[in-house]
Amino acid sequence: MKSLKTLLLAGLSLMAFTTVYAQEEEEVETDLTTLQFVDANGNVVADGSTLIINPTDVEDAPEVEIKSGLYVKNTTEEPVYASAYVNIKSMDNGRLQCCFPGSCYAKMEVGDFTTKPEIPVAAGKTRSFEAEWFPEGYGSCTTDFQIKIFEEKFAPTKVLKANGPKVTVTFIYSDPASINGVSNDGAKPVAFYNANGQQINNLQKGLNFIKYSNGKTVKTVIK
C-alpha cells in the first residue's frame, strides 16, 4: 500500500500540472489580423460582430440548409493552421455543422465543439468557413464561431498559438407565408419580440414580431 506521503506528493504534482496547464491556456495571445472572417465579397467581418441570417429563398431539397456566409482569409505570406471553436448558445431544432478547415463536426443540441487543425489556410488565400444550420422546422439557432490559430511543432503535432476573431451568428428559418406579404426590401432583422411585446434574443414557438432595419415590424408564427 502506498504511503500517505507518496499519495500527497502525487496529488500535489497533479495540482501543479493542472495549474501550469491552466496558466498556459490563459496566456494564449489574441491575434485578430493573421486570419480574418470575411464575407463572400471579401469584406472583413470584425471581431465581436453579430450576424443575422434570415434567407427568404431557402431550398428544401434534400433538406433545408442555411449557410453562415462566412469565409476565412489568411492575410500573411505563409500557410496557417487553424481550427474552429463552435459554441451553440440556442437551437430550436435540427443540427449545426462546421467543416472548417477539413473534417466535419455536427451537434444537435446546445453545447460546444472544436474542429481539428488538419489543413492549413494557404498563404494569402480565402477559404470557406463551411458552417451551416440544418433546421427540421421553423425557428432559430444562435452560435458563436471563433478561429483558433496553431503552429506546427515536430509534425504532425500542432500547438495552439493564438485565439483569432470571434463572431456570433443567428440563423432564422421562418414561414414566408406568415409575414402577411410584407416586403422588407433586403432589410435585416434588428430585434425580436414575443406576443406580449417583450424583447427576446431569438424567435420562439408561437407568435413573434420582427423589427427590421428599415423601421418595419412584421409578425411571424413559429410552429
CSV table of C-alpha atoms in Angstrom, one decimal:
chain,number,residue,atom,x,y,z
A,1,MET,CA,0.0,0.0,0.0
A,2,LYS,CA,1.3,3.4,-0.9
A,3,SER,CA,2.3,5.6,2.0
A,4,LEU,CA,0.3,8.7,2.8
A,5,LYS,CA,3.3,10.8,1.9
A,6,THR,CA,3.5,9.3,-1.5
A,7,LEU,CA,-0.2,9.9,-2.2
A,8,LEU,CA,0.2,13.5,-1.0
A,9,LEU,CA,3.2,14.1,-3.3
A,10,ALA,CA,1.3,12.6,-6.3
A,11,GLY,CA,-1.7,14.8,-5.5
A,12,LEU,CA,0.5,17.9,-5.3
A,13,SER,CA,2.2,17.1,-8.6
A,14,LEU,CA,-1.2,16.7,-10.3
A,15,MET,CA,-2.3,20.1,-8.9
A,16,ALA,CA,0.9,21.7,-10.1
A,17,PHE,CA,0.4,20.3,-13.6
A,18,THR,CA,-3.2,21.4,-13.7
A,19,THR,CA,-2.2,24.9,-12.5
A,20,VAL,CA,0.5,25.2,-15.2
A,21,TYR,CA,-1.8,24.0,-17.9
A,22,ALA,CA,-4.5,26.5,-16.9
A,23,GLN,CA,-1.9,29.3,-16.9
A,24,GLU,CA,-0.8,28.3,-20.4
A,25,GLU,CA,-4.5,28.4,-21.6
A,26,GLU,CA,-5.0,31.9,-20.0
A,27,GLU,CA,-1.7,33.2,-21.5
A,28,VAL,CA,-2.7,32.3,-25.1
A,29,GLU,CA,-2.4,35.6,-27.1
A,30,THR,CA,-5.1,37.2,-29.2
A,31,ASP,CA,-4.4,37.6,-32.9
A,32,LEU,CA,-7.1,39.4,-34.9
A,33,THR,CA,-5.0,40.0,-38.1
A,34,THR,CA,-3.4,36.8,-39.2
A,35,LEU,CA,-6.7,35.1,-40.0
A,36,GLN,CA,-9.9,37.2,-40.5
A,37,PHE,CA,-13.6,36.4,-41.0
A,38,VAL,CA,-14.8,37.9,-44.3
A,39,ASP,CA,-18.0,37.7,-46.4
A,40,ALA,CA,-18.4,36.4,-49.9
A,41,ASN,CA,-17.2,39.8,-51.3
A,42,GLY,CA,-14.1,39.9,-49.2
A,43,ASN,CA,-15.3,42.5,-46.7
A,44,VAL,CA,-13.9,41.9,-43.2
A,45,VAL,CA,-16.4,40.8,-40.6
A,46,ALA,CA,-15.0,42.5,-37.5
A,47,ASP,CA,-14.2,40.6,-34.2
A,48,GLY,CA,-17.3,40.7,-32.0
A,49,SER,CA,-19.8,41.2,-34.8
A,50,THR,CA,-23.3,39.7,-34.7
A,51,LEU,CA,-24.8,38.5,-37.9
A,52,ILE,CA,-28.5,37.6,-38.5
A,53,ILE,CA,-29.0,35.2,-41.4
A,54,ASN,CA,-32.7,35.1,-42.4
A,55,PRO,CA,-32.9,33.9,-46.0
A,56,THR,CA,-36.2,34.2,-48.0
A,57,ASP,CA,-35.3,31.7,-50.7
A,58,VAL,CA,-34.3,28.6,-48.7
A,59,GLU,CA,-34.3,25.4,-50.8
A,60,ASP,CA,-35.8,22.4,-49.0
A,61,ALA,CA,-34.4,19.5,-51.1
A,62,PRO,CA,-33.0,17.1,-49.9
A,63,GLU,CA,-33.0,19.1,-46.6
A,64,VAL,CA,-33.1,22.7,-45.5
A,65,GLU,CA,-29.6,24.2,-45.3
A,66,ILE,CA,-28.9,27.8,-44.1
A,67,LYS,CA,-25.3,28.8,-44.6
A,68,SER,CA,-23.4,31.3,-42.4
A,69,GLY,CA,-21.9,33.1,-45.4
A,70,LEU,CA,-18.6,33.3,-43.6
A,71,TYR,CA,-15.1,32.8,-45.1
A,72,VAL,CA,-11.6,32.9,-43.5
A,73,LYS,CA,-8.8,34.9,-45.1
A,74,ASN,CA,-5.1,34.4,-44.5
A,75,THR,CA,-3.5,37.8,-44.6
A,76,THR,CA,0.0,36.5,-44.4
A,77,GLU,CA,2.6,35.1,-46.9
A,78,GLU,CA,2.7,31.7,-45.0
A,79,PRO,CA,0.2,28.9,-44.7
A,80,VAL,CA,-1.5,29.0,-41.3
A,81,TYR,CA,-3.0,26.0,-39.4
A,82,ALA,CA,-6.4,26.8,-37.8
A,83,SER,CA,-9.5,25.2,-36.3
A,84,ALA,CA,-12.9,26.5,-35.4
A,85,TYR,CA,-14.3,26.7,-31.9
A,86,VAL,CA,-18.1,26.4,-32.1
A,87,ASN,CA,-20.4,27.3,-29.2
A,88,ILE,CA,-24.1,26.7,-29.9
A,89,LYS,CA,-26.0,29.0,-27.5
A,90,SER,CA,-29.5,28.1,-28.5
A,91,MET,CA,-31.1,25.9,-31.2
A,92,ASP,CA,-34.8,25.2,-31.6
A,93,ASN,CA,-34.3,22.1,-33.7
A,94,GLY,CA,-32.1,20.4,-36.3
A,95,ARG,CA,-28.3,20.3,-36.2
A,96,LEU,CA,-25.4,22.8,-36.6
A,97,GLN,CA,-22.5,21.7,-38.7
A,98,CYS,CA,-19.0,23.1,-39.3
A,99,CYS,CA,-16.4,21.7,-41.7
A,100,PHE,CA,-13.5,24.1,-41.2
A,101,PRO,CA,-10.9,23.5,-42.2
A,102,GLY,CA,-11.4,19.9,-43.2
A,103,SER,CA,-13.2,17.3,-41.1
A,104,CYS,CA,-16.9,18.0,-40.4
A,105,TYR,CA,-18.4,18.1,-36.9
A,106,ALA,CA,-22.1,18.4,-36.1
A,107,LYS,CA,-24.2,18.8,-32.9
A,108,MET,CA,-27.9,18.6,-32.4
A,109,GLU,CA,-28.1,20.3,-29.0
A,110,VAL,CA,-26.8,23.3,-27.2
A,111,GLY,CA,-23.1,23.0,-26.4
A,112,ASP,CA,-19.6,23.4,-28.0
A,113,PHE,CA,-17.0,21.6,-30.0
A,114,THR,CA,-13.7,22.3,-31.7
A,115,THR,CA,-12.6,21.1,-35.1
A,116,LYS,CA,-9.1,19.8,-35.8
A,117,PRO,CA,-6.4,21.9,-37.4
A,118,GLU,CA,-5.7,19.3,-40.1
A,119,ILE,CA,-5.5,21.5,-43.2
A,120,PRO,CA,-3.7,24.9,-43.4
A,121,VAL,CA,-5.3,28.0,-44.9
A,122,ALA,CA,-3.0,28.8,-47.8
A,123,ALA,CA,-0.9,31.9,-47.9
A,124,GLY,CA,-2.9,35.0,-49.0
A,125,LYS,CA,-5.9,32.8,-49.8
A,126,THR,CA,-9.5,32.8,-48.6
A,127,ARG,CA,-11.2,29.6,-47.5
A,128,SER,CA,-14.9,28.9,-47.0
A,129,PHE,CA,-15.8,28.5,-43.3
A,130,GLU,CA,-18.5,26.0,-44.2
A,131,ALA,CA,-20.8,26.4,-41.2
A,132,GLU,CA,-24.4,25.6,-41.7
A,133,TRP,CA,-27.6,25.1,-39.7
A,134,PHE,CA,-29.9,22.3,-40.9
A,135,PRO,CA,-33.3,23.1,-39.3
A,136,GLU,CA,-36.0,20.5,-39.1
A,137,GLY,CA,-38.7,23.1,-38.6
A,138,TYR,CA,-39.3,26.9,-38.2
A,139,GLY,CA,-37.2,28.5,-35.5
A,140,SER,CA,-33.7,29.9,-34.9
A,141,CYS,CA,-30.2,28.9,-33.9
A,142,THR,CA,-27.6,31.3,-32.3
A,143,THR,CA,-24.0,30.2,-32.4
A,144,ASP,CA,-20.6,31.8,-31.6
A,145,PHE,CA,-17.8,31.0,-34.0
A,146,GLN,CA,-14.1,31.6,-33.2
A,147,ILE,CA,-10.9,30.9,-35.1
A,148,LYS,CA,-8.1,29.1,-33.3
A,149,ILE,CA,-4.6,29.6,-34.7
A,150,PHE,CA,-2.0,26.8,-34.4
A,151,GLU,CA,1.7,26.4,-35.0
A,152,GLU,CA,3.2,23.1,-36.1
A,153,LYS,CA,5.9,21.6,-33.8
A,154,PHE,CA,7.5,18.3,-34.6
A,155,ALA,CA,4.9,17.4,-37.3
A,156,PRO,CA,2.2,16.3,-37.1
A,157,THR,CA,1.9,17.9,-33.6
A,158,LYS,CA,0.2,21.3,-33.6
A,159,VAL,CA,0.1,23.6,-30.6
A,160,LEU,CA,-2.5,26.4,-30.0
A,161,LYS,CA,-0.7,29.7,-30.7
A,162,ALA,CA,-3.5,32.3,-30.5
A,163,ASN,CA,-7.2,33.0,-30.3
A,164,GLY,CA,-8.4,34.6,-33.5
A,165,PRO,CA,-11.6,36.7,-34.2
A,166,LYS,CA,-15.0,35.7,-32.8
A,167,VAL,CA,-18.4,36.4,-34.3
A,168,THR,CA,-22.0,35.5,-33.4
A,169,VAL,CA,-24.4,34.2,-36.0
A,170,THR,CA,-28.2,33.9,-35.6
A,171,PHE,CA,-29.7,31.6,-38.2
A,172,ILE,CA,-33.5,32.1,-38.7
A,173,TYR,CA,-35.9,29.8,-40.6
A,174,SER,CA,-39.3,31.4,-40.8
A,175,ASP,CA,-42.5,30.7,-42.7
A,176,PRO,CA,-42.7,33.2,-45.6
A,177,ALA,CA,-46.5,32.9,-45.6
A,178,SER,CA,-46.8,34.1,-42.0
A,179,ILE,CA,-45.3,37.5,-42.7
A,180,ASN,CA,-48.5,38.8,-44.2
A,181,GLY,CA,-47.0,39.6,-47.6
A,182,VAL,CA,-44.9,42.5,-46.2
A,183,SER,CA,-41.8,43.2,-48.4
A,184,ASN,CA,-38.7,44.4,-46.5
A,185,ASP,CA,-36.5,45.3,-49.5
A,186,GLY,CA,-33.5,43.5,-48.2
A,187,ALA,CA,-33.6,45.0,-44.7
A,188,LYS,CA,-32.2,42.9,-41.9
A,189,PRO,CA,-33.9,41.9,-38.6
A,190,VAL,CA,-32.6,44.0,-35.6
A,191,ALA,CA,-34.9,42.9,-32.8
A,192,PHE,CA,-37.4,40.2,-31.8
A,193,TYR,CA,-40.4,40.5,-29.6
A,194,ASN,CA,-42.9,37.9,-28.2
A,195,ALA,CA,-46.7,38.1,-28.3
A,196,ASN,CA,-46.6,40.3,-25.1
A,197,GLY,CA,-44.3,42.8,-26.7
A,198,GLN,CA,-41.3,41.8,-24.6
A,199,GLN,CA,-37.9,41.8,-26.4
A,200,ILE,CA,-36.4,38.3,-26.8
A,201,ASN,CA,-33.0,37.1,-28.0
A,202,ASN,CA,-34.3,34.6,-30.6
A,203,LEU,CA,-37.6,33.6,-32.2
A,204,GLN,CA,-39.7,31.4,-30.1
A,205,LYS,CA,-42.6,29.0,-30.8
A,206,GLY,CA,-45.9,30.8,-31.3
A,207,LEU,CA,-46.4,34.4,-32.3
A,208,ASN,CA,-43.3,36.6,-32.8
A,209,PHE,CA,-42.7,40.2,-34.0
A,210,ILE,CA,-39.6,41.0,-36.0
A,211,LYS,CA,-38.4,44.6,-36.3
A,212,TYR,CA,-36.3,45.3,-39.4
A,213,SER,CA,-33.5,47.9,-40.0
A,214,ASN,CA,-35.9,49.8,-42.3
A,215,GLY,CA,-38.3,50.5,-39.4
A,216,LYS,CA,-40.9,47.9,-40.4
A,217,THR,CA,-42.2,45.4,-37.9
A,218,VAL,CA,-43.8,42.2,-39.1
A,219,LYS,CA,-45.2,39.2,-37.3
A,220,THR,CA,-44.4,35.6,-37.9
A,221,VAL,CA,-45.6,32.3,-36.3
A,222,ILE,CA,-43.1,29.7,-35.4
A,223,LYS,CA,-44.8,26.2,-35.3
